[in-house]
Amino acid sequence: MRSDILDPEGGETGVDSSLLDDVVLDDVGPEENDADGASPGLFDDLLEGEPIFENKEVLRPSYTPRKLPHREEQINSMATILVSALRGDTPSNILIYGKTGTGKTASAKFVSDELESTSQKYEVPCEVEYINCEVTDTQYRVLAQLANKFVDKNEAVIDERLEELTELRERAREDESVLGDTGFASVEVVTDHIESLRADREAFEQVPMTGWPTDRVYNTFFDAVDYHERVVVIMLDEIDKLVEKSGDDTLYNLSRINSELESSRVSIMGISNDLKFTDFLDPRVKSSLGEEEIVFPPYDATQLRDILRHRAEVAFEDGALTDDVIPLCAAFAAQEHGDARRALDLLRTAGELAERDGTDEVDENHVRKAQEKIELDRVVEVVRTLPTQSKLVLFAIIMLEKNGVHNINTGEVYNVYQSLCEEIDVDTLTQRRVTDLISELDMLGIVNAVVVSKGRYGRTKEISLSVPIEETEAVLTSDSRLSEIENTQPFVQTRFDS
Ligand SMILES: Nc1ncnc2c1ncn2[C@@H]1O[C@H](COP(=O)(O)OP(=O)(O)OP(=O)(O)O)[C@@H](O)[C@H]1O
Ligand SMILES: [Mg+2]
């Protein structure tokens, strides 16, 4: 979020305006510069006092912690299933479910690292491929990414082997007895083998980002995986996004691949925070994918406290947090729905706000401000991405509130909405559609619409804004279409006159 969109002046807003700035230095005014161009005080103030963070990275979402308290059970279940890969068998496919921020990705990455390192230790051919389907969201891309990974791996294996063999051949040329128990009868046999490996290497090609027919991509992937014996675990994170975007073909193909592979075996681990996505799957895919299911329940406040404590130890300087900071972050995030990501965001933001205050201690107030800031960021994002019609409806509600209209009803919103549509020349929806849009805004938590009984006049909706008015208006008018609305006063006036 950019502070200048919302409140360039830092003026009167419902919310502490200092919350609106991102924690960056670019909002320090140029007027503080000295004549000689130096800027005393620019960084000095910020550097003053003890630092709060020892290692802020630890609180960022990109950091994968080595310890995951309260996920032992889920991690053990995964390991119990995947251990067959280390015995050379095919593990059952696994489906992992759980709400956002319940540690699914972190646990899956942890398990995959352990699996790979153990397989190296015991020299068993087992590989894990992690794909985030939010980014890689079509069958073509998933298969291409897998194909290219395995092509790379095969090439690396071949190169290594070629080096060994070329060296062996050199030595054998001097003294053929070095071939002893290598299984090569003569220098010529070694040469033949080298030739055939070179041919294999030539035959592998990288799949381009687009352009090939899907079956060619699939075949390239197939040949690359099956090039030598191994067990491959494919982790498809945010698997629901893949199904939503491009159906279940990929999963269908992958779940049947083992019946055709000769040397290798593939097992799939799907991860989703949408519990219902399997409803959209072909029943065969559904049963194959869900051979094993592991549920990640939300964290409660006590568990979140443990998680935060572990991270805070590394992230903050000793004594930088007052005693109530972690419990409060945990309590806020537990209310949210037990989301560890939210808890960590709160803690980091609270630390950043304290840092900017120039204090060397994060306290309860910083957490409360952080909660407001994060909530406001969410609102800004939701409002910014609303469709134009919804923005107009919301704008109408804001106009009415700004003009002191309370207990706004749908008819009033509709009148102002109509004038706004005329003003910027967009189609006007029916009152019924506008009522639907108001309900949607209600569901998003942007407005509050309650049905009240007016006795013999029937029932009506009373609408009020549930988000800070100034900031929301600023986000709306930053939309180029709505910015054409110039003087809004007359629209509301029209309504009063009529
Ligand atoms: N038990 C835990 N211990 C320490 N950190 C955790 C734990 N669970 C989650 N986290 C942290 O919380 C954040 C969110 O976790 P993660 O990304 O694994 O959630 P997720 O379940 O994959 O959510 P989503 O469904 O939104 O992808 C990450 O920064 C992660 O490191
Ligand atoms: Mg995740």
Short mmCIF file of C-alpha atoms and ligand atoms in Angstrom, two decimals:
data_model
loop_
_atom_site.label_atom_id
_atom_site.label_comp_id
_atom_site.label_asym_id
_atom_site.label_seq_id
_atom_site.Cartn_x
_atom_site.Cartn_y
_atom_site.Cartn_z
CA MET A 1 0.00 0.00 0.00
CA ARG A 2 1.27 3.45 -0.85
CA SER A 3 0.64 6.05 1.76
CA ASP A 4 0.15 8.85 -0.73
CA ILE A 5 -2.91 7.25 -2.28
CA LEU A 6 -4.69 7.38 0.97
CA ASP A 7 -3.66 10.41 2.79
CA PRO A 8 -0.97 12.54 1.27
CA GLU A 9 -1.45 15.27 3.83
CA GLY A 10 -1.49 12.97 6.81
CA GLY A 11 -4.64 14.88 7.67
CA GLU A 12 -7.79 14.01 9.49
CA THR A 13 -8.59 10.37 9.19
CA GLY A 14 -10.43 7.93 11.32
CA VAL A 15 -7.25 5.98 11.83
CA ASP A 16 -3.89 7.08 13.10
CA SER A 17 -2.32 8.34 9.91
CA SER A 18 1.13 7.15 10.88
CA LEU A 19 -0.18 3.65 10.31
CA LEU A 20 -0.74 4.30 6.69
CA ASP A 21 2.84 4.65 5.67
CA ASP A 22 4.76 1.63 4.77
CA VAL A 23 7.83 1.22 6.81
CA VAL A 24 10.16 2.68 4.28
CA LEU A 25 12.23 5.77 4.33
CA ASP A 26 10.82 7.43 1.25
CA ASP A 27 8.27 9.43 3.13
CA VAL A 28 10.84 11.61 4.79
CA GLY A 29 10.48 15.08 3.33
CA PRO A 30 13.22 16.60 1.19
CA GLU A 31 12.95 19.87 3.10
CA GLU A 32 15.09 18.29 5.78
CA ASN A 33 18.08 18.31 3.47
CA ASP A 34 20.95 20.59 4.24
CA ALA A 35 22.23 23.14 1.78
CA ASP A 36 25.24 20.96 1.06
CA GLY A 37 22.99 18.06 0.15
CA ALA A 38 23.75 16.06 3.26
CA SER A 39 20.74 15.20 5.31
CA PRO A 40 21.51 15.20 8.97
CA GLY A 41 18.78 13.53 10.88
CA LEU A 42 17.45 11.54 7.97
CA PHE A 43 18.98 8.27 9.07
CA ASP A 44 20.30 9.41 12.41
CA ASP A 45 16.86 9.47 13.98
CA LEU A 46 16.05 6.09 12.64
CA LEU A 47 19.27 4.61 13.84
CA GLU A 48 18.96 6.09 17.26
CA GLY A 49 18.31 3.75 20.12
CA GLU A 50 18.83 0.03 20.38
CA PRO A 51 17.79 -2.01 17.39
CA ILE A 52 14.66 -4.07 17.90
CA PHE A 53 15.21 -6.75 15.33
CA GLU A 54 18.10 -9.13 15.41
CA ASN A 55 16.97 -10.96 12.28
CA LYS A 56 13.71 -9.77 10.74
CA GLU A 57 13.87 -12.28 7.88
CA VAL A 58 12.83 -14.96 10.32
CA LEU A 59 9.38 -13.39 10.51
CA ARG A 60 8.83 -13.24 6.78
CA PRO A 61 6.64 -15.76 4.96
CA SER A 62 9.53 -16.84 2.76
CA TYR A 63 11.46 -18.20 5.74
CA THR A 64 11.11 -21.94 6.32
CA PRO A 65 11.57 -22.65 10.02
CA ARG A 66 13.49 -25.72 11.12
CA LYS A 67 11.10 -26.31 13.99
CA LEU A 68 7.35 -26.52 13.59
CA PRO A 69 5.75 -26.78 17.01
CA HIS A 70 2.29 -28.37 17.13
CA ARG A 71 2.61 -29.98 13.74
CA GLU A 72 4.45 -33.09 14.98
CA GLU A 73 1.44 -35.31 14.40
CA GLN A 74 0.89 -34.17 10.81
CA ILE A 75 4.62 -34.32 10.02
CA ASN A 76 4.84 -37.83 11.43
CA SER A 77 1.84 -38.95 9.38
CA MET A 78 3.49 -37.62 6.23
CA ALA A 79 6.78 -39.28 7.09
CA THR A 80 5.11 -42.62 7.86
CA ILE A 81 3.57 -42.63 4.40
CA LEU A 82 6.58 -41.31 2.52
CA VAL A 83 9.13 -43.61 4.14
CA SER A 84 8.22 -46.29 1.58
CA ALA A 85 9.98 -44.10 -0.98
CA LEU A 86 13.22 -44.76 0.88
CA ARG A 87 12.55 -48.48 0.69
CA GLY A 88 12.11 -48.25 -3.06
CA ASP A 89 8.31 -48.66 -2.92
CA THR A 90 5.69 -46.25 -4.16
CA PRO A 91 4.18 -44.21 -1.32
CA SER A 92 0.40 -43.71 -1.32
CA ASN A 93 -0.79 -40.44 -2.73
CA ILE A 94 -1.57 -37.90 -0.03
CA LEU A 95 -4.04 -35.06 0.15
CA ILE A 96 -3.39 -32.37 2.73
CA TYR A 97 -6.15 -30.05 3.84
CA GLY A 98 -6.29 -27.11 6.19
CA LYS A 99 -7.21 -23.46 6.40
CA THR A 100 -4.79 -20.78 5.39
CA GLY A 101 -1.80 -20.29 7.69
CA THR A 102 -2.04 -23.70 9.36
CA GLY A 103 1.49 -24.71 8.36
CA LYS A 104 0.77 -26.94 5.36
CA THR A 105 3.42 -25.53 3.05
CA ALA A 106 5.98 -25.17 5.83
CA SER A 107 5.44 -28.78 6.96
CA ALA A 108 5.50 -30.16 3.43
CA LYS A 109 8.78 -28.39 2.69
CA PHE A 110 10.27 -29.59 5.93
CA VAL A 111 9.33 -33.18 5.17
CA SER A 112 10.58 -32.92 1.63
CA ASP A 113 13.99 -31.62 2.76
CA GLU A 114 14.28 -34.45 5.27
CA LEU A 115 13.26 -37.03 2.71
CA GLU A 116 15.83 -35.86 0.20
CA SER A 117 18.64 -35.61 2.69
CA THR A 118 17.91 -39.09 4.06
CA SER A 119 17.77 -40.50 0.57
CA GLN A 120 21.21 -39.04 -0.11
CA LYS A 121 22.53 -40.45 3.12
CA TYR A 122 21.42 -43.97 2.27
CA GLU A 123 22.02 -43.49 -1.44
CA VAL A 124 18.49 -44.46 -2.42
CA PRO A 125 17.18 -42.77 -5.53
CA CYS A 126 14.31 -40.66 -4.23
CA GLU A 127 13.47 -37.18 -5.40
CA VAL A 128 10.91 -34.59 -4.40
CA GLU A 129 9.58 -31.95 -6.76
CA TYR A 130 7.67 -29.05 -5.29
CA ILE A 131 5.31 -27.09 -7.53
CA ASN A 132 3.23 -24.12 -6.47
CA CYS A 133 0.11 -24.38 -8.61
CA GLU A 134 -0.89 -20.81 -7.90
CA VAL A 135 2.03 -19.85 -10.16
CA THR A 136 2.23 -22.95 -12.32
CA ASP A 137 -1.44 -23.24 -13.08
CA THR A 138 -1.94 -25.14 -16.33
CA GLN A 139 -1.29 -28.73 -17.34
CA TYR A 140 1.25 -27.54 -19.88
CA ARG A 141 3.21 -25.56 -17.30
CA VAL A 142 3.13 -28.27 -14.65
CA LEU A 143 4.31 -30.94 -17.06
CA ALA A 144 6.90 -28.63 -18.65
CA GLN A 145 8.32 -27.68 -15.27
CA LEU A 146 8.55 -31.33 -14.24
CA ALA A 147 9.99 -32.40 -17.59
CA ASN A 148 12.68 -29.73 -17.48
CA LYS A 149 13.64 -30.55 -13.90
CA PHE A 150 14.12 -34.21 -14.78
CA VAL A 151 15.90 -33.44 -18.03
CA ASP A 152 18.34 -31.31 -16.02
CA LYS A 153 18.79 -34.02 -13.44
CA ASN A 154 19.36 -36.69 -16.05
CA GLU A 155 21.90 -34.54 -17.85
CA ALA A 156 23.76 -33.98 -14.60
CA VAL A 157 23.79 -37.72 -13.89
CA ILE A 158 24.98 -38.47 -17.41
CA ASP A 159 27.72 -35.83 -17.28
CA GLU A 160 29.03 -37.25 -14.06
CA ARG A 161 29.02 -40.76 -15.45
CA LEU A 162 30.71 -39.63 -18.68
CA GLU A 163 33.48 -38.03 -16.72
CA GLU A 164 34.06 -41.23 -14.75
CA LEU A 165 34.05 -43.37 -17.85
CA THR A 166 36.35 -41.11 -19.85
CA GLU A 167 38.81 -41.19 -17.02
CA LEU A 168 38.48 -44.97 -16.72
CA ARG A 169 39.09 -45.33 -20.43
CA GLU A 170 42.28 -43.24 -20.19
CA ARG A 171 43.61 -45.48 -17.49
CA ALA A 172 42.49 -48.65 -19.28
CA ARG A 173 44.34 -47.59 -22.41
CA GLU A 174 47.55 -47.66 -20.39
CA ASP A 175 46.73 -50.80 -18.51
CA GLU A 176 43.62 -52.81 -19.42
CA SER A 177 43.69 -54.67 -16.10
CA VAL A 178 42.10 -51.63 -14.36
CA LEU A 179 38.84 -52.73 -15.98
CA GLY A 180 39.01 -55.78 -13.68
CA ASP A 181 35.67 -55.92 -11.93
CA THR A 182 34.12 -52.84 -13.56
CA GLY A 183 31.94 -55.01 -15.77
CA PHE A 184 33.58 -53.64 -18.95
CA ALA A 185 35.38 -56.34 -20.87
CA SER A 186 37.53 -54.00 -22.95
CA VAL A 187 38.30 -50.38 -23.82
CA GLU A 188 35.95 -50.72 -26.81
CA VAL A 189 33.04 -51.66 -24.56
CA VAL A 190 33.73 -48.56 -22.47
CA THR A 191 33.78 -46.47 -25.63
CA ASP A 192 30.47 -47.96 -26.77
CA HIS A 193 28.96 -47.09 -23.44
CA ILE A 194 30.27 -43.55 -23.63
CA GLU A 195 28.80 -43.19 -27.10
CA SER A 196 25.41 -44.41 -26.02
CA LEU A 197 25.35 -42.05 -23.02
CA ARG A 198 26.25 -39.17 -25.30
CA ALA A 199 23.38 -40.15 -27.58
CA ASP A 200 21.01 -40.21 -24.60
CA ARG A 201 22.18 -36.80 -23.58
CA GLU A 202 21.63 -35.45 -27.07
CA ALA A 203 18.11 -36.87 -27.13
CA PHE A 204 16.92 -34.92 -24.10
CA GLU A 205 15.46 -31.55 -24.88
CA GLN A 206 14.09 -28.80 -22.74
CA VAL A 207 10.39 -28.07 -23.13
CA PRO A 208 9.77 -24.47 -24.21
CA MET A 209 7.42 -22.33 -22.10
CA THR A 210 4.69 -22.58 -24.74
CA GLY A 211 4.09 -24.02 -28.15
CA TRP A 212 4.33 -27.78 -27.94
CA PRO A 213 1.31 -30.06 -28.11
CA THR A 214 0.51 -31.29 -24.59
CA ASP A 215 1.14 -34.94 -25.41
CA ARG A 216 4.65 -34.10 -26.53
CA VAL A 217 5.29 -32.33 -23.22
CA TYR A 218 3.85 -35.30 -21.37
CA ASN A 219 6.04 -37.75 -23.29
CA THR A 220 9.14 -35.70 -22.63
CA PHE A 221 8.32 -35.69 -18.93
CA PHE A 222 7.55 -39.40 -19.00
CA ASP A 223 10.82 -40.35 -20.70
CA ALA A 224 12.84 -38.08 -18.46
CA VAL A 225 11.38 -39.52 -15.23
CA ASP A 226 11.67 -43.07 -16.45
CA TYR A 227 15.29 -42.68 -17.55
CA HIS A 228 16.50 -44.48 -14.46
CA GLU A 229 15.16 -46.16 -11.37
CA ARG A 230 13.84 -43.77 -8.74
CA VAL A 231 10.85 -42.84 -6.64
CA VAL A 232 9.54 -39.36 -7.29
CA VAL A 233 7.25 -37.46 -4.94
CA ILE A 234 5.49 -34.60 -6.69
CA MET A 235 4.15 -31.98 -4.28
CA LEU A 236 1.39 -29.90 -5.80
CA ASP A 237 0.82 -27.01 -3.43
CA GLU A 238 -2.40 -24.99 -3.87
CA ILE A 239 -3.65 -27.86 -6.02
CA ASP A 240 -7.18 -26.36 -5.94
CA LYS A 241 -5.90 -23.42 -8.02
CA LEU A 242 -4.73 -25.82 -10.73
CA VAL A 243 -8.09 -27.60 -10.81
CA GLU A 244 -9.98 -24.32 -10.78
CA LYS A 245 -7.92 -22.89 -13.64
CA SER A 246 -7.48 -25.91 -15.85
CA GLY A 247 -9.56 -28.84 -14.69
CA ASP A 248 -8.33 -32.22 -13.51
CA ASP A 249 -6.54 -33.51 -16.64
CA THR A 250 -3.10 -33.07 -15.10
CA LEU A 251 -4.09 -34.99 -12.01
CA TYR A 252 -5.76 -37.66 -14.11
CA ASN A 253 -2.60 -38.16 -16.16
CA LEU A 254 -0.26 -38.09 -13.20
CA SER A 255 -2.35 -40.45 -11.12
CA ARG A 256 -2.29 -43.07 -13.88
CA ILE A 257 1.34 -42.73 -14.82
CA ASN A 258 2.64 -45.57 -12.63
CA SER A 259 0.90 -48.22 -14.69
CA GLU A 260 3.11 -47.24 -17.64
CA LEU A 261 6.42 -46.34 -16.03
CA GLU A 262 9.03 -49.08 -16.18
CA SER A 263 11.93 -47.92 -14.03
CA SER A 264 10.53 -45.20 -11.84
CA ARG A 265 7.51 -44.59 -9.61
CA VAL A 266 5.58 -41.39 -9.01
CA SER A 267 3.61 -40.44 -5.95
CA ILE A 268 1.56 -37.27 -5.60
CA MET A 269 1.07 -35.06 -2.60
CA GLY A 270 -1.65 -32.45 -3.09
CA ILE A 271 -2.06 -29.51 -0.71
CA SER A 272 -5.18 -27.37 -0.50
CA ASN A 273 -6.89 -24.87 1.75
CA ASP A 274 -10.16 -25.37 -0.08
CA LEU A 275 -11.82 -28.36 1.48
CA LYS A 276 -14.36 -28.66 -1.28
CA PHE A 277 -12.15 -28.75 -4.36
CA THR A 278 -12.33 -32.54 -4.70
CA ASP A 279 -16.04 -32.17 -5.50
CA PHE A 280 -14.91 -31.02 -8.94
CA LEU A 281 -12.68 -34.01 -9.58
CA ASP A 282 -13.38 -37.05 -11.68
CA PRO A 283 -14.25 -39.79 -9.12
CA ARG A 284 -11.26 -41.88 -10.22
CA VAL A 285 -8.89 -38.99 -9.71
CA LYS A 286 -10.52 -38.21 -6.39
CA SER A 287 -10.08 -41.69 -5.00
CA SER A 288 -6.56 -42.07 -6.32
CA LEU A 289 -5.39 -38.71 -5.03
CA GLY A 290 -7.04 -39.11 -1.65
CA GLU A 291 -5.54 -42.51 -0.78
CA GLU A 292 -4.35 -40.84 2.39
CA GLU A 293 -5.71 -37.62 3.83
CA ILE A 294 -4.09 -35.46 6.45
CA VAL A 295 -5.93 -32.56 8.06
CA PHE A 296 -4.18 -29.49 9.46
CA PRO A 297 -6.47 -27.99 12.11
CA PRO A 298 -6.29 -24.27 12.93
CA TYR A 299 -3.99 -23.28 15.79
CA ASP A 300 -5.45 -22.09 19.06
CA ALA A 301 -4.06 -19.10 20.94
CA THR A 302 -1.76 -21.21 23.13
CA GLN A 303 -0.23 -22.94 20.14
CA LEU A 304 0.23 -19.65 18.31
CA ARG A 305 2.03 -18.32 21.36
CA ASP A 306 4.53 -21.19 21.20
CA ILE A 307 5.07 -20.66 17.50
CA LEU A 308 5.63 -16.93 17.96
CA ARG A 309 7.94 -17.46 20.91
CA HIS A 310 10.23 -19.74 18.90
CA ARG A 311 10.43 -17.27 16.05
CA ALA A 312 10.71 -14.21 18.28
CA GLU A 313 13.75 -15.64 20.03
CA VAL A 314 15.71 -15.47 16.80
CA ALA A 315 13.98 -12.44 15.27
CA PHE A 316 14.19 -9.91 18.09
CA GLU A 317 16.93 -8.62 20.31
CA ASP A 318 16.74 -9.84 23.90
CA GLY A 319 14.24 -7.87 25.92
CA ALA A 320 12.76 -6.10 22.88
CA LEU A 321 9.26 -7.42 23.55
CA THR A 322 7.15 -6.62 26.59
CA ASP A 323 5.45 -9.65 28.12
CA ASP A 324 2.03 -8.99 26.65
CA VAL A 325 3.12 -8.68 23.00
CA ILE A 326 3.19 -12.35 22.06
CA PRO A 327 -0.02 -13.32 23.88
CA LEU A 328 -1.85 -10.42 22.23
CA CYS A 329 -0.61 -11.28 18.71
CA ALA A 330 -1.63 -14.89 19.36
CA ALA A 331 -5.06 -13.86 20.61
CA PHE A 332 -5.75 -11.63 17.59
CA ALA A 333 -4.66 -14.33 15.14
CA ALA A 334 -6.62 -17.03 16.96
CA GLN A 335 -9.77 -14.93 16.55
CA GLU A 336 -9.00 -14.64 12.88
CA HIS A 337 -9.13 -18.48 12.49
CA GLY A 338 -5.88 -19.76 13.92
CA ASP A 339 -3.68 -18.40 11.16
CA ALA A 340 0.05 -18.50 11.97
CA ARG A 341 0.87 -16.29 9.00
CA ARG A 342 -1.36 -13.58 10.42
CA ALA A 343 0.22 -13.98 13.86
CA LEU A 344 3.71 -13.58 12.40
CA ASP A 345 2.64 -10.60 10.28
CA LEU A 346 1.28 -8.92 13.38
CA LEU A 347 4.45 -9.49 15.32
CA ARG A 348 6.65 -8.23 12.50
CA THR A 349 4.48 -5.18 11.82
CA ALA A 350 4.33 -4.37 15.54
CA GLY A 351 8.13 -4.50 15.60
CA GLU A 352 8.36 -2.24 12.56
CA LEU A 353 5.99 0.29 14.08
CA ALA A 354 8.01 0.33 17.31
CA GLU A 355 11.20 0.71 15.30
CA ARG A 356 9.71 3.70 13.59
CA ASP A 357 8.61 5.23 16.87
CA GLY A 358 12.28 5.18 17.79
CA THR A 359 11.65 3.15 20.92
CA ASP A 360 13.65 0.05 21.79
CA GLU A 361 10.68 -1.90 23.09
CA VAL A 362 7.64 -3.31 21.34
CA ASP A 363 4.54 -3.04 23.50
CA GLU A 364 0.85 -3.87 23.44
CA ASN A 365 0.02 -0.61 21.69
CA HIS A 366 2.23 -1.45 18.76
CA VAL A 367 0.38 -4.73 18.38
CA ARG A 368 -2.98 -2.96 18.37
CA LYS A 369 -1.76 -0.49 15.78
CA ALA A 370 -0.34 -3.33 13.73
CA GLN A 371 -3.71 -5.07 13.84
CA GLU A 372 -5.38 -1.89 12.53
CA LYS A 373 -2.76 -1.45 9.82
CA ILE A 374 -3.07 -5.02 8.57
CA GLU A 375 -6.85 -4.79 8.61
CA LEU A 376 -6.71 -1.52 6.69
CA ASP A 377 -4.31 -3.01 4.14
CA ARG A 378 -6.78 -5.82 3.62
CA VAL A 379 -9.67 -3.40 3.11
CA VAL A 380 -7.66 -1.32 0.67
CA GLU A 381 -6.83 -4.42 -1.34
CA VAL A 382 -10.43 -5.65 -1.38
CA VAL A 383 -11.82 -2.25 -2.38
CA ARG A 384 -9.16 -1.68 -5.01
CA THR A 385 -10.02 -4.93 -6.78
CA LEU A 386 -13.83 -4.50 -6.74
CA PRO A 387 -15.59 -4.37 -10.13
CA THR A 388 -16.54 -0.85 -11.24
CA GLN A 389 -20.24 -1.29 -10.53
CA SER A 390 -19.57 -2.34 -6.96
CA LYS A 391 -17.21 0.58 -6.56
CA LEU A 392 -19.98 2.92 -7.66
CA VAL A 393 -22.43 1.42 -5.19
CA LEU A 394 -19.88 1.76 -2.43
CA PHE A 395 -19.12 5.30 -3.51
CA ALA A 396 -22.82 6.16 -3.30
CA ILE A 397 -22.93 4.85 0.27
CA ILE A 398 -19.88 6.91 1.16
CA MET A 399 -21.43 10.06 -0.36
CA LEU A 400 -24.53 9.57 1.74
CA GLU A 401 -22.60 8.99 4.94
CA LYS A 402 -20.41 11.99 4.31
CA ASN A 403 -23.54 14.08 4.02
CA GLY A 404 -24.73 12.94 7.36
CA VAL A 405 -27.37 10.49 6.16
CA HIS A 406 -27.76 7.70 8.70
CA ASN A 407 -29.62 4.42 8.43
CA ILE A 408 -29.27 4.58 4.68
CA ASN A 409 -31.77 2.47 2.76
CA THR A 410 -31.40 0.73 -0.59
CA GLY A 411 -33.56 3.25 -2.43
CA GLU A 412 -31.36 6.11 -1.31
CA VAL A 413 -28.24 4.28 -2.39
CA TYR A 414 -29.83 3.54 -5.72
CA ASN A 415 -30.71 7.18 -6.41
CA VAL A 416 -27.18 8.40 -5.78
CA TYR A 417 -25.76 5.43 -7.66
CA GLN A 418 -27.87 6.31 -10.72
CA SER A 419 -26.62 9.88 -10.75
CA LEU A 420 -23.05 8.66 -10.49
CA CYS A 421 -23.53 6.30 -13.43
CA GLU A 422 -24.90 9.13 -15.56
CA GLU A 423 -22.08 11.43 -14.58
CA ILE A 424 -19.34 9.04 -15.71
CA ASP A 425 -21.38 7.48 -18.46
CA VAL A 426 -21.60 3.83 -17.44
CA ASP A 427 -24.59 1.50 -17.70
CA THR A 428 -27.01 1.67 -14.81
CA LEU A 429 -27.96 -1.66 -13.25
CA THR A 430 -31.44 -2.41 -11.95
CA GLN A 431 -32.23 -1.77 -8.31
CA ARG A 432 -32.41 -5.50 -7.79
CA ARG A 433 -28.82 -5.98 -9.00
CA VAL A 434 -27.68 -3.08 -6.86
CA THR A 435 -29.31 -4.78 -3.86
CA ASP A 436 -27.26 -7.90 -4.69
CA LEU A 437 -24.07 -5.86 -4.91
CA ILE A 438 -24.83 -4.36 -1.50
CA SER A 439 -25.17 -7.89 -0.10
CA GLU A 440 -21.80 -8.77 -1.62
CA LEU A 441 -20.19 -5.74 -0.02
CA ASP A 442 -21.77 -6.85 3.23
CA MET A 443 -20.24 -10.31 2.87
CA LEU A 444 -16.83 -8.79 2.21
CA GLY A 445 -17.16 -6.89 5.47
CA ILE A 446 -17.07 -3.50 3.75
CA VAL A 447 -20.59 -2.43 4.61
CA ASN A 448 -23.02 -3.60 7.19
CA ALA A 449 -26.56 -4.16 5.94
CA VAL A 450 -29.23 -5.15 8.42
CA VAL A 451 -32.84 -5.83 7.64
CA VAL A 452 -35.13 -3.82 9.87
CA SER A 453 -38.86 -3.99 10.17
CA LYS A 454 -40.74 -0.74 9.57
CA GLY A 455 -43.97 -2.04 10.98
CA ARG A 456 -46.75 -1.54 8.49
CA TYR A 457 -44.34 -0.04 5.96
CA GLY A 458 -42.74 -3.44 5.53
CA ARG A 459 -39.07 -4.22 5.86
CA THR A 460 -36.04 -2.41 4.60
CA LYS A 461 -32.29 -2.65 4.73
CA GLU A 462 -30.29 -0.22 6.77
CA ILE A 463 -26.84 0.19 5.39
CA SER A 464 -23.76 1.59 7.04
CA LEU A 465 -20.09 1.61 6.18
CA SER A 466 -17.88 -0.76 8.19
CA VAL A 467 -14.55 0.56 6.96
CA PRO A 468 -12.74 3.86 7.48
CA ILE A 469 -14.46 6.40 5.24
CA GLU A 470 -11.57 8.65 4.13
CA GLU A 471 -9.23 5.84 3.17
CA THR A 472 -11.92 3.94 1.33
CA GLU A 473 -12.95 7.02 -0.60
CA ALA A 474 -9.32 7.66 -1.52
CA VAL A 475 -8.93 4.14 -2.87
CA LEU A 476 -12.13 4.52 -4.91
CA THR A 477 -11.16 7.84 -6.44
CA SER A 478 -7.75 6.45 -7.36
CA ASP A 479 -9.65 4.34 -9.92
CA SER A 480 -9.39 6.30 -13.16
CA ARG A 481 -13.10 5.96 -13.97
CA LEU A 482 -14.30 7.14 -10.60
CA SER A 483 -11.80 9.96 -10.53
CA GLU A 484 -13.90 11.62 -13.25
CA ILE A 485 -16.61 12.25 -10.69
CA GLU A 486 -15.93 15.83 -9.78
CA ASN A 487 -18.29 17.55 -7.51
CA THR A 488 -20.28 14.96 -5.70
CA GLN A 489 -22.32 17.26 -3.53
CA PRO A 490 -25.14 17.82 -6.08
CA PHE A 491 -25.92 14.11 -6.38
CA VAL A 492 -26.72 13.73 -2.78
CA GLN A 493 -28.53 17.05 -2.85
CA THR A 494 -30.68 15.83 -5.75
CA ARG A 495 -31.81 13.05 -3.53
CA PHE A 496 -32.83 15.42 -0.76
CA ASP A 497 -34.67 17.69 -3.16
CA SER A 498 -36.62 14.91 -4.81
N1 LIG B 1 3.90 -24.87 13.54
C1 LIG B 1 4.54 -23.80 13.06
N2 LIG B 1 5.69 -23.39 13.60
C2 LIG B 1 6.34 -22.32 13.12
N3 LIG B 1 5.92 -21.60 12.10
C3 LIG B 1 4.78 -21.95 11.51
C4 LIG B 1 4.03 -23.07 11.95
N4 LIG B 1 2.94 -23.19 11.17
C5 LIG B 1 3.00 -22.18 10.29
N5 LIG B 1 4.09 -21.44 10.48
C6 LIG B 1 4.48 -20.25 9.73
O1 LIG B 1 3.30 -19.56 9.38
C7 LIG B 1 3.33 -19.09 8.05
C8 LIG B 1 2.22 -19.72 7.25
O2 LIG B 1 2.42 -21.12 7.17
P1 LIG B 1 2.23 -21.92 5.80
O3 LIG B 1 2.70 -21.10 4.66
O4 LIG B 1 2.82 -23.26 5.96
O5 LIG B 1 0.64 -21.99 5.78
P2 LIG B 1 -0.29 -22.80 4.77
O6 LIG B 1 -1.07 -23.76 5.60
O7 LIG B 1 0.51 -23.34 3.65
O8 LIG B 1 -1.26 -21.63 4.31
P3 LIG B 1 -1.94 -21.42 2.86
O9 LIG B 1 -3.10 -22.36 2.80
O10 LIG B 1 -2.40 -20.00 2.90
O11 LIG B 1 -0.91 -21.69 1.83
C9 LIG B 1 4.71 -19.44 7.52
O12 LIG B 1 5.54 -18.32 7.70
C10 LIG B 1 5.16 -20.58 8.42
O13 LIG B 1 6.55 -20.59 8.53
MG MG B 2 0.64 -22.86 1.64
#
